[in-house]
Amino acid sequence: MNDEDIEIDYQVTAQGLYIRTEEPINKLIGYGVGESILLAKQLNIPLYSDDTGIRKLALDSYNVNGFSTITLITKLRTEGHFKIRDETNILCEMIRKNYRVVPFDRNHLNCCMSELIEKAIENNESMPAQKQFLLDKDMGTLLRQFGDPFFNEEWMAKIAISWWISLLEKDDLDKNILVECLGYPSFAISTLPTSRVIVGIKKYEQESRIGHVFGFFLINCYEHNQQLLPGAWSAIKSCCGKIFSHDEKKYNITLFRAIPEWIIKDIEAMNIDDSQKMVRVINIPNQFPEEDRIKFENIFIRLRPKFMHI
């Protein structure tokens, strides 16, 4: 190699080694991306990019703030330029194009569900069920996210529970709709891989995980509005009846073992004093039919959590 063949991006050391110097960002990152960062820096404007790494590079190396498509459409919607339907359409299309991560919430789920209900009413059809939800282009896209192993189980459960509570608050909503909405997310979340090392299949693990979701749902109903508990419990029982329609044992294990056990565990983990924990343990099953309440109380007594002081 002759000296004249060496590009300006290299320098020769005293030992005769050719060392490549740091390249300008517009050469290091092609396709106009590097130039976009430099232009944003020059014009003192934020960088529009859906690549988290590019936005971080722009901020860390050039002090250029950035935003993504999700940030943009959320701002457009909150400022009244977009309706929730417009935002939902775009988010669903991004999910279908394999964007990671596309956040959604109960508002987007309710938007899709309301359209399906309105369509059923207009066509004089029966209310949509889980099958219709999954077949719908946008509703199905959102629901299938609950079973995507990329996402954290707890995060998806919180989205589902927030959605279910919003449905319980709709006085004019057909209660069968809530049952249908409970089914797929709870089942899908129960199949998500856990972070722990699996050394074997735990007996009734899926029933336990469904019970965890529903137990957390009941606790959140209590914290939000105790009057929602009877409707929540009724919907949970109906949903479990559908999931375990051919296995009464699993049905009972989920309802009367897994759910109360997880209620105790989750309440025990709360950062509140023991008396407040006791109030929750007493009041949650008090909203159930007497036969179910007694079953819960017997489980609670058998578990003997520290805060009960029995």
Short mmCIF file of C-alpha atoms in Angstrom, two decimals:
data_model
loop_
_atom_site.label_atom_id
_atom_site.label_comp_id
_atom_site.label_asym_id
_atom_site.label_seq_id
_atom_site.Cartn_x
_atom_site.Cartn_y
_atom_site.Cartn_z
CA MET A 1 0.00 0.00 0.00
CA ASN A 2 1.40 3.40 -1.02
CA ASP A 3 0.95 6.57 1.00
CA GLU A 4 -1.10 8.09 -1.79
CA ASP A 5 -3.54 5.18 -1.57
CA ILE A 6 -4.34 5.96 2.06
CA GLU A 7 -7.57 7.88 2.55
CA ILE A 8 -7.75 10.76 4.95
CA ASP A 9 -9.61 8.47 7.37
CA TYR A 10 -6.31 6.76 8.20
CA GLN A 11 -3.15 7.94 9.90
CA VAL A 12 0.29 6.30 9.95
CA THR A 13 1.92 5.71 13.33
CA ALA A 14 5.67 5.88 13.98
CA GLN A 15 5.71 2.10 13.79
CA GLY A 16 4.24 2.20 10.30
CA LEU A 17 0.79 1.00 11.35
CA TYR A 18 -2.24 2.34 9.57
CA ILE A 19 -4.79 3.42 12.19
CA ARG A 20 -8.28 4.36 11.11
CA THR A 21 -9.44 7.63 12.60
CA GLU A 22 -12.98 8.35 13.73
CA GLU A 23 -15.25 8.80 10.76
CA PRO A 24 -17.79 11.59 10.47
CA ILE A 25 -21.29 10.48 11.44
CA ASN A 26 -22.55 10.97 7.89
CA LYS A 27 -20.02 8.37 6.70
CA LEU A 28 -20.37 6.09 9.70
CA ILE A 29 -24.15 5.81 9.28
CA GLY A 30 -25.38 5.83 5.72
CA TYR A 31 -28.72 6.20 3.94
CA GLY A 32 -29.00 9.81 5.03
CA VAL A 33 -29.31 8.95 8.73
CA GLY A 34 -25.99 10.50 9.72
CA GLU A 35 -26.79 13.61 7.70
CA SER A 36 -30.15 13.85 9.47
CA ILE A 37 -28.44 13.92 12.86
CA LEU A 38 -26.00 16.60 11.71
CA LEU A 39 -28.81 18.65 10.16
CA ALA A 40 -30.91 18.40 13.32
CA LYS A 41 -27.88 19.59 15.28
CA GLN A 42 -27.25 22.46 12.88
CA LEU A 43 -30.88 23.62 12.84
CA ASN A 44 -31.36 22.96 16.56
CA ILE A 45 -34.47 20.83 15.97
CA PRO A 46 -35.41 17.35 17.26
CA LEU A 47 -34.63 14.24 15.24
CA TYR A 48 -37.51 12.11 13.97
CA SER A 49 -36.49 8.45 14.08
CA ASP A 50 -38.11 5.16 15.05
CA ASP A 51 -34.71 3.66 15.85
CA THR A 52 -34.05 3.88 19.58
CA GLY A 53 -30.32 3.42 19.03
CA ILE A 54 -30.15 6.31 16.57
CA ARG A 55 -32.06 8.61 18.93
CA LYS A 56 -29.74 7.65 21.79
CA LEU A 57 -26.66 8.26 19.63
CA ALA A 58 -28.00 11.65 18.58
CA LEU A 59 -28.65 12.64 22.18
CA ASP A 60 -25.46 11.25 23.72
CA SER A 61 -23.03 12.38 21.02
CA TYR A 62 -24.67 15.50 19.59
CA ASN A 63 -27.10 16.63 22.29
CA VAL A 64 -29.95 16.30 19.80
CA ASN A 65 -33.32 15.31 21.23
CA GLY A 66 -35.45 12.89 19.25
CA PHE A 67 -38.97 11.55 18.93
CA SER A 68 -40.63 8.53 17.34
CA THR A 69 -43.79 7.88 15.36
CA ILE A 70 -45.51 6.72 18.54
CA THR A 71 -44.62 9.96 20.31
CA LEU A 72 -45.83 11.95 17.32
CA ILE A 73 -49.23 10.32 16.92
CA THR A 74 -49.85 10.39 20.67
CA LYS A 75 -49.17 14.13 20.72
CA LEU A 76 -51.37 14.69 17.67
CA ARG A 77 -54.20 12.80 19.35
CA THR A 78 -53.88 14.53 22.74
CA GLU A 79 -53.85 17.92 21.00
CA GLY A 80 -57.03 17.07 19.10
CA HIS A 81 -55.55 16.60 15.62
CA PHE A 82 -56.23 12.85 15.71
CA LYS A 83 -59.15 10.86 17.06
CA ILE A 84 -58.59 7.72 19.10
CA ARG A 85 -59.72 5.69 16.08
CA ASP A 86 -56.97 7.25 13.94
CA GLU A 87 -54.35 6.54 16.58
CA THR A 88 -55.60 2.96 16.98
CA ASN A 89 -55.41 2.35 13.23
CA ILE A 90 -51.81 3.55 13.06
CA LEU A 91 -50.70 1.63 16.16
CA CYS A 92 -52.24 -1.58 14.84
CA GLU A 93 -50.58 -1.11 11.47
CA MET A 94 -47.24 -0.58 13.21
CA ILE A 95 -47.75 -3.82 15.17
CA ARG A 96 -48.52 -5.67 11.95
CA LYS A 97 -45.30 -4.28 10.46
CA ASN A 98 -43.38 -5.71 13.45
CA TYR A 99 -42.51 -2.48 15.23
CA ARG A 100 -41.16 -3.04 18.75
CA VAL A 101 -42.57 -1.92 21.19
CA VAL A 102 -45.96 -0.42 20.29
CA PRO A 103 -47.81 0.63 23.45
CA PHE A 104 -51.58 0.45 23.60
CA ASP A 105 -54.13 0.69 26.39
CA ARG A 106 -57.79 0.22 27.27
CA ASN A 107 -58.81 3.20 25.14
CA HIS A 108 -57.60 1.51 21.97
CA LEU A 109 -59.20 -1.80 22.94
CA ASN A 110 -62.50 -0.09 23.75
CA CYS A 111 -62.38 1.81 20.48
CA CYS A 112 -62.19 -1.44 18.51
CA MET A 113 -64.79 -3.15 20.67
CA SER A 114 -67.27 -0.27 20.38
CA GLU A 115 -67.07 -0.44 16.59
CA LEU A 116 -67.80 -4.17 16.64
CA ILE A 117 -70.78 -3.67 18.95
CA GLU A 118 -72.15 -0.82 16.83
CA LYS A 119 -71.78 -2.94 13.71
CA ALA A 120 -73.64 -5.84 15.34
CA ILE A 121 -76.49 -3.54 16.41
CA GLU A 122 -76.75 -1.97 12.94
CA ASN A 123 -76.92 -5.40 11.31
CA ASN A 124 -79.32 -6.74 13.94
CA GLU A 125 -76.78 -9.42 14.88
CA SER A 126 -75.90 -10.96 18.22
CA MET A 127 -73.24 -9.27 20.31
CA PRO A 128 -69.67 -10.08 19.21
CA ALA A 129 -67.84 -12.85 21.03
CA GLN A 130 -64.19 -13.80 21.41
CA LYS A 131 -64.07 -15.32 17.93
CA GLN A 132 -65.29 -12.10 16.31
CA PHE A 133 -62.81 -10.09 18.38
CA LEU A 134 -59.89 -12.16 17.13
CA LEU A 135 -61.07 -12.11 13.52
CA ASP A 136 -61.38 -8.33 13.46
CA LYS A 137 -58.35 -6.74 11.82
CA ASP A 138 -57.47 -4.24 14.56
CA MET A 139 -59.05 -5.86 17.62
CA GLY A 140 -57.41 -9.16 16.73
CA THR A 141 -54.06 -7.42 16.32
CA LEU A 142 -54.27 -5.91 19.79
CA LEU A 143 -55.55 -9.06 21.49
CA ARG A 144 -52.78 -11.21 20.05
CA GLN A 145 -50.25 -8.93 21.74
CA PHE A 146 -51.26 -10.49 25.06
CA GLY A 147 -49.75 -13.77 23.92
CA ASP A 148 -46.57 -12.32 22.44
CA PRO A 149 -43.60 -13.75 24.39
CA PHE A 150 -41.67 -10.54 23.74
CA PHE A 151 -43.73 -8.73 26.36
CA ASN A 152 -43.58 -8.85 30.14
CA GLU A 153 -46.37 -10.86 31.75
CA GLU A 154 -47.04 -8.29 34.48
CA TRP A 155 -47.19 -5.40 32.02
CA MET A 156 -49.72 -7.19 29.81
CA ALA A 157 -51.80 -8.19 32.85
CA LYS A 158 -52.01 -4.56 33.95
CA ILE A 159 -53.26 -3.51 30.51
CA ALA A 160 -55.88 -6.27 30.53
CA ILE A 161 -57.07 -5.46 34.06
CA SER A 162 -57.33 -1.75 33.32
CA TRP A 163 -59.45 -2.65 30.28
CA TRP A 164 -61.70 -5.02 32.22
CA ILE A 165 -62.32 -2.45 34.94
CA SER A 166 -63.32 0.11 32.31
CA LEU A 167 -65.84 -2.41 30.95
CA LEU A 168 -67.28 -3.05 34.40
CA GLU A 169 -67.91 0.67 34.72
CA LYS A 170 -70.07 0.71 31.59
CA ASP A 171 -73.58 0.25 32.99
CA ASP A 172 -75.12 -0.23 29.55
CA LEU A 173 -72.65 -2.90 28.43
CA ASP A 174 -73.92 -6.44 27.91
CA LYS A 175 -72.29 -8.42 30.73
CA ASN A 176 -71.55 -11.28 28.34
CA ILE A 177 -69.19 -8.93 26.52
CA LEU A 178 -67.02 -8.69 29.64
CA VAL A 179 -66.89 -12.48 29.89
CA GLU A 180 -65.75 -12.69 26.26
CA CYS A 181 -63.13 -9.99 26.87
CA LEU A 182 -61.72 -11.83 29.89
CA GLY A 183 -61.11 -15.05 28.02
CA TYR A 184 -58.36 -14.54 25.48
CA PRO A 185 -56.07 -12.13 27.41
CA SER A 186 -56.12 -14.23 30.59
CA PHE A 187 -55.47 -17.46 28.71
CA ALA A 188 -52.78 -15.89 26.52
CA ILE A 189 -50.97 -14.30 29.47
CA SER A 190 -50.97 -17.65 31.25
CA THR A 191 -48.98 -19.14 28.36
CA LEU A 192 -46.26 -16.47 28.32
CA PRO A 193 -42.79 -17.76 29.25
CA THR A 194 -41.60 -16.88 32.74
CA SER A 195 -38.23 -15.33 33.53
CA ARG A 196 -37.24 -18.13 35.88
CA VAL A 197 -35.31 -21.21 34.78
CA ILE A 198 -37.79 -23.99 34.11
CA VAL A 199 -36.66 -27.24 35.67
CA GLY A 200 -39.93 -29.02 35.17
CA ILE A 201 -43.59 -28.46 34.52
CA LYS A 202 -45.40 -27.48 37.69
CA LYS A 203 -48.70 -29.25 38.17
CA TYR A 204 -51.63 -26.93 37.46
CA GLU A 205 -49.22 -24.15 36.51
CA GLN A 206 -51.52 -22.66 33.89
CA GLU A 207 -54.45 -22.70 36.29
CA SER A 208 -52.26 -20.96 38.86
CA ARG A 209 -51.24 -18.27 36.38
CA ILE A 210 -54.80 -17.65 35.25
CA GLY A 211 -55.72 -17.48 38.93
CA HIS A 212 -52.97 -14.92 39.47
CA VAL A 213 -54.34 -12.67 36.73
CA PHE A 214 -57.88 -12.91 38.09
CA GLY A 215 -56.77 -12.50 41.70
CA PHE A 216 -54.92 -9.34 40.76
CA PHE A 217 -58.03 -8.21 38.86
CA LEU A 218 -60.16 -8.60 42.00
CA ILE A 219 -57.65 -6.68 44.12
CA ASN A 220 -57.60 -3.86 41.58
CA CYS A 221 -61.40 -3.79 41.52
CA TYR A 222 -61.37 -3.42 45.29
CA GLU A 223 -58.86 -0.58 45.14
CA HIS A 224 -60.76 1.15 42.34
CA ASN A 225 -64.37 0.64 43.42
CA GLN A 226 -65.61 -2.14 45.70
CA GLN A 227 -69.00 -2.09 43.99
CA LEU A 228 -67.36 -3.60 40.91
CA LEU A 229 -66.43 -6.81 42.75
CA PRO A 230 -69.72 -8.75 42.33
CA GLY A 231 -69.70 -8.16 38.57
CA ALA A 232 -66.02 -9.02 38.32
CA TRP A 233 -66.43 -12.26 40.26
CA SER A 234 -69.46 -13.30 38.21
CA ALA A 235 -67.57 -12.67 34.97
CA ILE A 236 -64.52 -14.57 36.23
CA LYS A 237 -66.64 -17.61 37.08
CA SER A 238 -68.32 -17.54 33.67
CA CYS A 239 -64.98 -17.13 31.92
CA CYS A 240 -63.40 -20.04 33.80
CA GLY A 241 -66.47 -22.08 32.94
CA LYS A 242 -65.66 -21.51 29.27
CA ILE A 243 -61.91 -22.10 29.58
CA PHE A 244 -62.34 -25.30 31.60
CA SER A 245 -65.67 -26.40 30.16
CA HIS A 246 -64.52 -30.03 30.03
CA ASP A 247 -62.55 -30.13 33.27
CA GLU A 248 -64.45 -29.29 36.44
CA LYS A 249 -61.41 -30.04 38.59
CA LYS A 250 -59.30 -27.38 36.89
CA TYR A 251 -62.26 -25.01 37.07
CA ASN A 252 -62.46 -25.42 40.85
CA ILE A 253 -58.69 -25.32 41.33
CA THR A 254 -58.51 -22.00 39.48
CA LEU A 255 -61.45 -20.38 41.28
CA PHE A 256 -61.15 -21.74 44.79
CA ARG A 257 -57.46 -22.40 45.22
CA ALA A 258 -55.33 -20.41 42.80
CA ILE A 259 -57.26 -17.12 43.01
CA PRO A 260 -57.48 -16.92 46.83
CA GLU A 261 -53.85 -18.03 47.20
CA TRP A 262 -52.68 -15.29 44.85
CA ILE A 263 -54.88 -12.71 46.55
CA ILE A 264 -53.12 -13.50 49.83
CA LYS A 265 -49.66 -13.36 48.21
CA ASP A 266 -50.32 -10.07 46.44
CA ILE A 267 -51.90 -8.43 49.47
CA GLU A 268 -49.04 -9.67 51.63
CA ALA A 269 -46.61 -7.94 49.26
CA MET A 270 -48.42 -4.59 49.53
CA ASN A 271 -46.64 -1.77 51.32
CA ILE A 272 -49.46 -1.22 53.81
CA ASP A 273 -49.90 -2.11 57.48
CA ASP A 274 -51.36 -5.42 58.63
CA SER A 275 -54.74 -3.97 59.56
CA GLN A 276 -55.21 -2.64 56.03
CA LYS A 277 -54.25 -6.01 54.61
CA MET A 278 -56.81 -7.68 56.85
CA VAL A 279 -59.52 -5.29 55.68
CA ARG A 280 -58.87 -6.32 52.08
CA VAL A 281 -58.84 -10.03 52.85
CA ILE A 282 -62.19 -9.68 54.62
CA ASN A 283 -63.91 -7.29 52.23
CA ILE A 284 -63.04 -8.82 48.86
CA PRO A 285 -64.88 -12.15 49.34
CA ASN A 286 -67.66 -10.38 51.24
CA GLN A 287 -68.90 -9.22 47.85
CA PHE A 288 -69.31 -12.82 46.62
CA PRO A 289 -72.24 -15.21 47.04
CA GLU A 290 -72.17 -16.83 50.49
CA GLU A 291 -71.06 -20.25 49.27
CA ASP A 292 -68.09 -18.76 47.40
CA ARG A 293 -67.24 -16.41 50.28
CA ILE A 294 -67.00 -19.32 52.71
CA LYS A 295 -64.66 -21.21 50.38
CA PHE A 296 -62.38 -18.19 50.14
CA GLU A 297 -62.39 -17.64 53.89
CA ASN A 298 -61.47 -21.27 54.51
CA ILE A 299 -58.51 -20.95 52.13
CA PHE A 300 -57.40 -17.74 53.83
CA ILE A 301 -57.53 -19.40 57.25
CA ARG A 302 -55.62 -22.43 55.99
CA LEU A 303 -52.87 -20.25 54.50
CA ARG A 304 -52.45 -18.31 57.76
CA PRO A 305 -50.55 -15.31 56.36
CA LYS A 306 -48.46 -13.46 58.94
CA PHE A 307 -50.62 -10.37 58.85
CA MET A 308 -53.77 -12.27 59.92
CA HIS A 309 -52.42 -13.10 63.41
CA ILE A 310 -54.80 -16.03 63.82
#
